[in-house]
Amino acid sequence: MTGLRSRRDTRPPALPEPRGPLSALVTGALRGAPLRPSPPAPDAYGEDLQLALYVLYELHYQGFEGVPDDCEWDPELFALRAALEDRFLSALRADVPVRAGDTAERVLDELQLEPVGDDGGLSHFLRAHGTLGHFREYAALRSLYHLKEADPHAWVIPRLRGRAKAGMVAVEFDEFGAGRADEIHAELFADLMADLGLDTSYGHYLDEAPAEALAVVNLMSLFGLHRSLRGALVGHFTAVEVTSSPASRRLAEGLRRVGAGPAAVRFYTEHVEADAVHEQVVRHEVVGGLLADEPSLDADVVFGIRATGHLEDRLATRLLAAWREGASALRTAAVVQGA
């Protein structure tokens, strides 16, 4: 895998093309333009708001080429981000309310129930019907998450105690390669992308990602950057770990079926076994430990799990609708076609 990684561009990505007045305002401000009064809040899940929020969040990760580092805590940008977060979070709370009787234990039990049949979800479709082109599109979109895999979840560590902190660090240690740089899961995903003939640069496919894909990534940043949402971040992390192992098995099977190379398959086979173990640690130590310390956060854990499922379902609906019509799910289909 060293040969593949040696070609990886590690520079910060360029700022994306705006998708409306709000994202134009944000990208313009990062290029040095005055930050004018923001336009009325658009659709909470729409292209303009999600891109604007994504760009503001990225200032806490790798940043953007030509954008000064001190923009990360610019008070005007920070105030704008808070308003966008409020719009996004309010929509999520309205769409995934936590009802009486919803507990983390009960919701986790429900999360472990697998859909039946090949039409049960995105990974079922890719395993049975996905083409190499579908897998390339899927990897391009998921790169916005997987090339920063585990980073937003690490923000919760100083906000936990005892069992929850120890369990979280144990799982994150594996996500970050267990002390080996070449085993960091983000690097394994870069290998998958290279194996599929994709550009492995961080953020390279941002302009191609629809709002549904941006919202999935923005959710992690929203939860991770707010101590008040620590329970929701644990819920998000739990949802990812509980559902990862069976979905990864299906994706590995689909990649073998379409003739993908060993690096592409390995990313998912690595998650089959590791996440089966992580699931137990997260459920019993991270969630169990958190709620033993702070039982009042039970509803927040439920909200984090449900919000994760809600946004993942929206993304799956977007992808499957396009693919079943023989169309691309990307905003610029030519980017990954031709494999």
Tab-separated table of C-alpha atoms in Angstrom:
chain	number	residue	atom	x	y	z
A	1	MET	CA	0.000	0.000	0.000
A	2	THR	CA	2.992	2.325	0.335
A	3	GLY	CA	3.101	2.936	-3.399
A	4	LEU	CA	-0.523	4.005	-3.453
A	5	ARG	CA	-0.145	6.329	-0.503
A	6	SER	CA	3.008	7.995	-1.813
A	7	ARG	CA	0.847	9.808	-4.402
A	8	ARG	CA	-1.622	11.200	-1.869
A	9	ASP	CA	-1.908	14.982	-1.834
A	10	THR	CA	-1.834	16.153	1.785
A	11	ARG	CA	-2.398	19.855	1.121
A	12	PRO	CA	-5.635	21.438	2.407
A	13	PRO	CA	-8.416	21.352	-0.201
A	14	ALA	CA	-9.535	24.368	-2.191
A	15	LEU	CA	-12.702	26.135	-1.135
A	16	PRO	CA	-15.755	24.644	-2.847
A	17	GLU	CA	-18.042	26.340	-5.326
A	18	PRO	CA	-20.996	28.022	-3.546
A	19	ARG	CA	-24.480	26.564	-3.890
A	20	GLY	CA	-26.486	29.618	-2.896
A	21	PRO	CA	-26.223	33.011	-1.179
A	22	LEU	CA	-25.357	31.597	2.233
A	23	SER	CA	-22.459	29.399	1.111
A	24	ALA	CA	-21.305	32.241	-1.163
A	25	LEU	CA	-21.257	34.520	1.882
A	26	VAL	CA	-19.141	32.032	3.854
A	27	THR	CA	-16.630	31.241	1.115
A	28	GLY	CA	-16.368	34.928	0.256
A	29	ALA	CA	-15.602	35.795	3.883
A	30	LEU	CA	-12.886	33.137	3.979
A	31	ARG	CA	-11.345	34.760	0.901
A	32	GLY	CA	-11.278	38.097	2.712
A	33	ALA	CA	-14.568	39.735	1.737
A	34	PRO	CA	-16.559	41.577	4.441
A	35	LEU	CA	-19.101	39.351	6.181
A	36	ARG	CA	-22.386	40.978	5.244
A	37	PRO	CA	-25.647	40.258	7.089
A	38	SER	CA	-26.599	36.682	6.314
A	39	PRO	CA	-29.559	35.943	4.039
A	40	PRO	CA	-32.712	34.296	5.443
A	41	ALA	CA	-32.125	30.751	6.654
A	42	PRO	CA	-32.761	28.320	3.792
A	43	ASP	CA	-33.889	24.698	3.979
A	44	ALA	CA	-32.144	23.087	6.961
A	45	TYR	CA	-31.244	20.032	4.859
A	46	GLY	CA	-30.659	21.924	1.615
A	47	GLU	CA	-27.524	22.358	-0.471
A	48	ASP	CA	-26.812	25.959	0.552
A	49	LEU	CA	-27.044	25.602	4.323
A	50	GLN	CA	-25.327	22.218	4.479
A	51	LEU	CA	-22.386	23.408	2.383
A	52	ALA	CA	-22.037	26.614	4.414
A	53	LEU	CA	-22.054	24.611	7.644
A	54	TYR	CA	-19.623	22.028	6.251
A	55	VAL	CA	-17.147	24.746	5.242
A	56	LEU	CA	-17.324	26.393	8.673
A	57	TYR	CA	-16.802	23.049	10.393
A	58	GLU	CA	-13.816	22.208	8.199
A	59	LEU	CA	-11.959	25.119	9.769
A	60	HIS	CA	-11.619	22.816	12.817
A	61	TYR	CA	-10.150	19.971	10.726
A	62	GLN	CA	-7.748	20.487	7.813
A	63	GLY	CA	-8.915	23.950	6.781
A	64	PHE	CA	-8.753	25.211	3.203
A	65	GLU	CA	-5.956	26.293	0.942
A	66	GLY	CA	-5.240	30.006	1.327
A	67	VAL	CA	-7.543	30.444	4.346
A	68	PRO	CA	-5.699	31.724	7.471
A	69	ASP	CA	-5.750	29.397	10.458
A	70	ASP	CA	-7.101	32.109	12.740
A	71	CYS	CA	-10.401	32.038	10.826
A	72	GLU	CA	-11.210	28.973	12.924
A	73	TRP	CA	-12.291	31.173	15.843
A	74	ASP	CA	-13.312	34.336	14.010
A	75	PRO	CA	-16.173	35.709	16.162
A	76	GLU	CA	-18.366	36.773	13.215
A	77	LEU	CA	-18.013	33.412	11.479
A	78	PHE	CA	-18.590	31.693	14.796
A	79	ALA	CA	-21.850	33.617	15.320
A	80	LEU	CA	-22.999	32.693	11.813
A	81	ARG	CA	-22.161	29.053	12.437
A	82	ALA	CA	-24.187	29.076	15.644
A	83	ALA	CA	-27.244	30.335	13.755
A	84	LEU	CA	-26.875	27.619	11.103
A	85	GLU	CA	-26.394	24.964	13.762
A	86	ASP	CA	-29.566	26.073	15.501
A	87	ARG	CA	-31.496	25.743	12.229
A	88	PHE	CA	-30.064	22.270	11.566
A	89	LEU	CA	-30.491	21.014	15.130
A	90	SER	CA	-34.063	22.304	15.366
A	91	ALA	CA	-34.991	20.436	12.181
A	92	LEU	CA	-33.429	17.237	13.508
A	93	ARG	CA	-35.235	17.476	16.843
A	94	ALA	CA	-38.527	17.995	15.021
A	95	ASP	CA	-37.949	15.056	12.672
A	96	VAL	CA	-36.632	12.558	15.241
A	97	PRO	CA	-38.404	13.335	18.527
A	98	VAL	CA	-37.561	11.271	21.593
A	99	ARG	CA	-40.804	9.914	22.989
A	100	ALA	CA	-41.760	8.581	26.402
A	101	GLY	CA	-40.489	5.041	26.744
A	102	ASP	CA	-37.553	5.560	24.390
A	103	THR	CA	-34.428	4.459	26.226
A	104	ALA	CA	-30.913	3.862	24.933
A	105	GLU	CA	-31.177	0.171	25.808
A	106	ARG	CA	-34.424	-0.260	23.899
A	107	VAL	CA	-33.268	1.704	20.859
A	108	LEU	CA	-30.016	-0.247	20.713
A	109	ASP	CA	-31.966	-3.495	20.710
A	110	GLU	CA	-33.996	-2.190	17.769
A	111	LEU	CA	-30.834	-1.083	15.972
A	112	GLN	CA	-29.525	-4.639	15.963
A	113	LEU	CA	-32.522	-5.943	13.999
A	114	GLU	CA	-31.306	-6.482	10.440
A	115	PRO	CA	-33.542	-5.791	7.413
A	116	VAL	CA	-34.471	-8.933	5.476
A	117	GLY	CA	-33.705	-9.284	1.777
A	118	ASP	CA	-31.584	-7.436	-0.756
A	119	ASP	CA	-33.864	-4.403	-0.694
A	120	GLY	CA	-33.287	-3.856	3.020
A	121	GLY	CA	-30.866	-0.971	2.577
A	122	LEU	CA	-27.947	0.554	0.761
A	123	SER	CA	-25.395	-2.118	1.635
A	124	HIS	CA	-27.874	-4.826	0.576
A	125	PHE	CA	-28.266	-3.140	-2.812
A	126	LEU	CA	-24.521	-2.748	-3.321
A	127	ARG	CA	-23.842	-6.354	-2.369
A	128	ALA	CA	-26.427	-7.780	-4.782
A	129	HIS	CA	-26.739	-5.220	-7.572
A	130	GLY	CA	-23.971	-2.643	-7.260
A	131	THR	CA	-21.637	-2.027	-10.182
A	132	LEU	CA	-18.053	-0.890	-9.938
A	133	GLY	CA	-19.306	2.572	-10.886
A	134	HIS	CA	-21.767	2.516	-7.979
A	135	PHE	CA	-18.981	1.563	-5.583
A	136	ARG	CA	-16.768	4.361	-6.920
A	137	GLU	CA	-19.526	6.911	-6.373
A	138	TYR	CA	-20.202	5.539	-2.917
A	139	ALA	CA	-16.507	5.743	-1.987
A	140	ALA	CA	-16.177	9.274	-3.365
A	141	LEU	CA	-19.071	10.463	-1.193
A	142	ARG	CA	-18.021	8.524	1.886
A	143	SER	CA	-14.511	9.962	1.621
A	144	LEU	CA	-15.784	13.168	3.216
A	145	TYR	CA	-16.359	11.093	6.354
A	146	HIS	CA	-13.857	8.260	6.166
A	147	LEU	CA	-10.795	10.433	5.471
A	148	LYS	CA	-11.479	12.014	8.873
A	149	GLU	CA	-12.811	8.809	10.445
A	150	ALA	CA	-12.714	8.878	14.262
A	151	ASP	CA	-11.600	12.528	14.454
A	152	PRO	CA	-14.942	14.119	15.470
A	153	HIS	CA	-15.639	11.328	17.945
A	154	ALA	CA	-12.339	12.050	19.707
A	155	TRP	CA	-13.745	15.387	20.892
A	156	VAL	CA	-15.976	13.568	23.359
A	157	ILE	CA	-13.089	11.933	25.246
A	158	PRO	CA	-12.323	14.842	27.647
A	159	ARG	CA	-16.056	15.081	28.366
A	160	LEU	CA	-16.348	11.514	29.669
A	161	ARG	CA	-15.254	9.846	32.880
A	162	GLY	CA	-14.344	6.389	34.150
A	163	ARG	CA	-15.737	3.420	32.191
A	164	ALA	CA	-17.098	5.589	29.398
A	165	LYS	CA	-13.770	7.328	28.825
A	166	ALA	CA	-11.752	4.112	29.012
A	167	GLY	CA	-14.087	2.332	26.592
A	168	MET	CA	-14.106	5.237	24.162
A	169	VAL	CA	-10.319	5.476	24.136
A	170	ALA	CA	-10.021	1.713	23.591
A	171	VAL	CA	-12.198	1.868	20.473
A	172	GLU	CA	-10.581	5.058	19.178
A	173	PHE	CA	-7.138	3.468	19.653
A	174	ASP	CA	-8.143	0.840	17.093
A	175	GLU	CA	-9.662	3.455	14.767
A	176	PHE	CA	-6.361	5.339	14.810
A	177	GLY	CA	-4.356	2.243	13.905
A	178	ALA	CA	-3.426	0.923	17.363
A	179	GLY	CA	-0.144	2.831	17.204
A	180	ARG	CA	0.585	2.058	13.536
A	181	ALA	CA	0.229	4.920	11.081
A	182	ASP	CA	-0.358	2.571	8.136
A	183	GLU	CA	-3.318	0.972	9.961
A	184	ILE	CA	-5.223	4.191	10.690
A	185	HIS	CA	-8.687	3.578	9.276
A	186	ALA	CA	-8.627	6.847	7.341
A	187	GLU	CA	-5.466	5.620	5.622
A	188	LEU	CA	-7.065	2.269	4.869
A	189	PHE	CA	-9.906	4.148	3.199
A	190	ALA	CA	-7.405	6.126	1.125
A	191	ASP	CA	-6.047	2.749	-0.017
A	192	LEU	CA	-9.582	1.689	-0.962
A	193	MET	CA	-9.988	4.863	-3.002
A	194	ALA	CA	-6.675	4.379	-4.778
A	195	ASP	CA	-7.619	0.769	-5.533
A	196	LEU	CA	-10.838	2.040	-7.154
A	197	GLY	CA	-8.976	4.649	-9.195
A	198	LEU	CA	-10.196	7.638	-7.178
A	199	ASP	CA	-8.320	10.729	-6.033
A	200	THR	CA	-7.329	10.218	-2.392
A	201	SER	CA	-6.859	13.903	-1.529
A	202	TYR	CA	-8.736	15.056	1.548
A	203	GLY	CA	-11.944	16.832	0.549
A	204	HIS	CA	-11.395	16.272	-3.173
A	205	TYR	CA	-15.003	15.240	-3.845
A	206	LEU	CA	-16.705	17.982	-1.835
A	207	ASP	CA	-18.138	19.709	-4.908
A	208	GLU	CA	-19.651	16.406	-6.054
A	209	ALA	CA	-21.350	15.555	-2.760
A	210	PRO	CA	-25.080	16.327	-2.481
A	211	ALA	CA	-26.547	17.899	0.643
A	212	GLU	CA	-27.576	14.487	2.001
A	213	ALA	CA	-23.922	13.408	2.141
A	214	LEU	CA	-22.816	16.693	3.707
A	215	ALA	CA	-25.478	16.437	6.408
A	216	VAL	CA	-24.191	13.018	7.497
A	217	VAL	CA	-20.718	14.487	8.071
A	218	ASN	CA	-22.005	17.735	9.571
A	219	LEU	CA	-23.912	15.788	12.213
A	220	MET	CA	-20.676	14.405	13.663
A	221	SER	CA	-19.121	17.853	13.819
A	222	LEU	CA	-22.243	19.382	15.348
A	223	PHE	CA	-22.313	16.797	18.129
A	224	GLY	CA	-18.550	16.742	18.598
A	225	LEU	CA	-18.027	20.475	18.983
A	226	HIS	CA	-20.622	20.947	21.733
A	227	ARG	CA	-20.163	19.600	25.238
A	228	SER	CA	-23.918	19.907	25.730
A	229	LEU	CA	-24.373	17.311	22.956
A	230	ARG	CA	-21.906	14.766	24.366
A	231	GLY	CA	-24.701	12.244	24.915
A	232	ALA	CA	-25.841	12.665	21.310
A	233	LEU	CA	-22.269	12.133	20.073
A	234	VAL	CA	-22.049	8.908	22.069
A	235	GLY	CA	-25.358	7.910	20.477
A	236	HIS	CA	-23.977	8.668	17.023
A	237	PHE	CA	-20.806	6.703	17.715
A	238	THR	CA	-22.864	3.806	19.023
A	239	ALA	CA	-25.099	3.756	15.944
A	240	VAL	CA	-22.044	3.646	13.685
A	241	GLU	CA	-20.356	0.836	15.581
A	242	VAL	CA	-23.483	-1.308	16.024
A	243	THR	CA	-24.442	-1.193	12.342
A	244	SER	CA	-20.938	-1.268	10.867
A	245	SER	CA	-20.033	-4.959	11.080
A	246	PRO	CA	-22.940	-6.491	9.098
A	247	ALA	CA	-22.954	-3.643	6.572
A	248	SER	CA	-19.186	-3.957	6.090
A	249	ARG	CA	-19.538	-7.681	5.417
A	250	ARG	CA	-22.050	-6.981	2.665
A	251	LEU	CA	-19.913	-4.244	1.128
A	252	ALA	CA	-16.853	-6.514	1.100
A	253	GLU	CA	-18.886	-9.214	-0.637
A	254	GLY	CA	-20.114	-6.720	-3.208
A	255	LEU	CA	-16.611	-5.437	-3.912
A	256	ARG	CA	-15.347	-8.982	-4.469
A	257	ARG	CA	-18.246	-9.613	-6.837
A	258	VAL	CA	-17.367	-6.619	-9.036
A	259	GLY	CA	-13.668	-7.507	-9.080
A	260	ALA	CA	-12.297	-4.759	-6.863
A	261	GLY	CA	-8.745	-5.128	-5.624
A	262	PRO	CA	-7.565	-6.349	-2.237
A	263	ALA	CA	-7.111	-2.881	-0.696
A	264	ALA	CA	-10.722	-1.973	-1.453
A	265	VAL	CA	-11.988	-5.214	0.077
A	266	ARG	CA	-9.681	-4.957	3.062
A	267	PHE	CA	-11.138	-1.704	4.373
A	268	TYR	CA	-14.474	-3.418	4.940
A	269	THR	CA	-13.175	-6.820	6.067
A	270	GLU	CA	-11.142	-4.964	8.696
A	271	HIS	CA	-14.382	-3.451	10.025
A	272	VAL	CA	-16.304	-6.729	10.090
A	273	GLU	CA	-14.282	-8.228	12.927
A	274	ALA	CA	-13.129	-5.048	14.661
A	275	ASP	CA	-16.557	-3.461	14.867
A	276	ALA	CA	-18.183	-6.645	16.129
A	277	VAL	CA	-15.889	-6.295	19.159
A	278	HIS	CA	-16.327	-2.519	19.310
A	279	GLU	CA	-20.099	-2.917	19.415
A	280	GLN	CA	-19.915	-4.672	22.766
A	281	VAL	CA	-17.417	-2.212	24.231
A	282	VAL	CA	-19.456	0.771	23.090
A	283	ARG	CA	-22.759	-0.604	24.329
A	284	HIS	CA	-21.637	-1.854	27.737
A	285	GLU	CA	-18.726	0.441	28.597
A	286	VAL	CA	-19.210	3.707	26.707
A	287	VAL	CA	-23.009	3.974	26.797
A	288	GLY	CA	-23.330	1.984	30.025
A	289	GLY	CA	-20.601	3.992	31.717
A	290	LEU	CA	-21.935	7.338	30.519
A	291	LEU	CA	-25.461	6.630	31.716
A	292	ALA	CA	-24.233	5.268	35.027
A	293	ASP	CA	-22.483	8.610	35.570
A	294	GLU	CA	-25.117	10.817	33.953
A	295	PRO	CA	-28.475	9.034	33.657
A	296	SER	CA	-30.123	12.272	32.536
A	297	LEU	CA	-28.335	11.916	29.174
A	298	ASP	CA	-30.313	8.809	28.175
A	299	ALA	CA	-32.642	10.826	25.915
A	300	ASP	CA	-29.651	12.521	24.290
A	301	VAL	CA	-28.095	9.142	23.442
A	302	VAL	CA	-31.406	8.100	21.884
A	303	PHE	CA	-31.526	11.346	19.906
A	304	GLY	CA	-27.987	10.790	18.608
A	305	ILE	CA	-28.845	7.278	17.439
A	306	ARG	CA	-32.098	8.337	15.792
A	307	ALA	CA	-30.623	11.442	14.128
A	308	THR	CA	-27.831	9.316	12.669
A	309	GLY	CA	-30.332	6.853	11.212
A	310	HIS	CA	-32.505	9.665	9.877
A	311	LEU	CA	-29.691	11.277	7.902
A	312	GLU	CA	-28.244	7.966	6.730
A	313	ASP	CA	-31.702	7.015	5.437
A	314	ARG	CA	-31.970	10.292	3.539
A	315	LEU	CA	-28.599	9.664	1.898
A	316	ALA	CA	-29.513	6.073	1.034
A	317	THR	CA	-32.770	7.244	-0.537
A	318	ARG	CA	-30.869	9.740	-2.698
A	319	LEU	CA	-28.320	7.174	-3.864
A	320	LEU	CA	-30.746	4.343	-4.507
A	321	ALA	CA	-33.218	6.543	-6.394
A	322	ALA	CA	-30.476	7.670	-8.757
A	323	TRP	CA	-28.897	4.262	-9.257
A	324	ARG	CA	-32.188	2.484	-9.885
A	325	GLU	CA	-32.901	4.983	-12.648
A	326	GLY	CA	-29.474	4.390	-14.186
A	327	ALA	CA	-28.294	7.867	-13.190
A	328	SER	CA	-25.396	9.149	-11.120
A	329	ALA	CA	-25.917	10.114	-7.492
A	330	LEU	CA	-23.163	12.736	-7.707
A	331	ARG	CA	-23.638	16.371	-8.614
A	332	THR	CA	-21.114	15.939	-11.467
A	333	ALA	CA	-21.409	12.383	-12.701
A	334	ALA	CA	-18.375	12.454	-14.995
A	335	VAL	CA	-16.032	12.665	-12.026
A	336	VAL	CA	-16.002	8.948	-11.255
A	337	GLN	CA	-17.503	7.368	-14.360
A	338	GLY	CA	-15.530	5.258	-16.739
A	339	ALA	CA	-14.072	2.718	-14.334
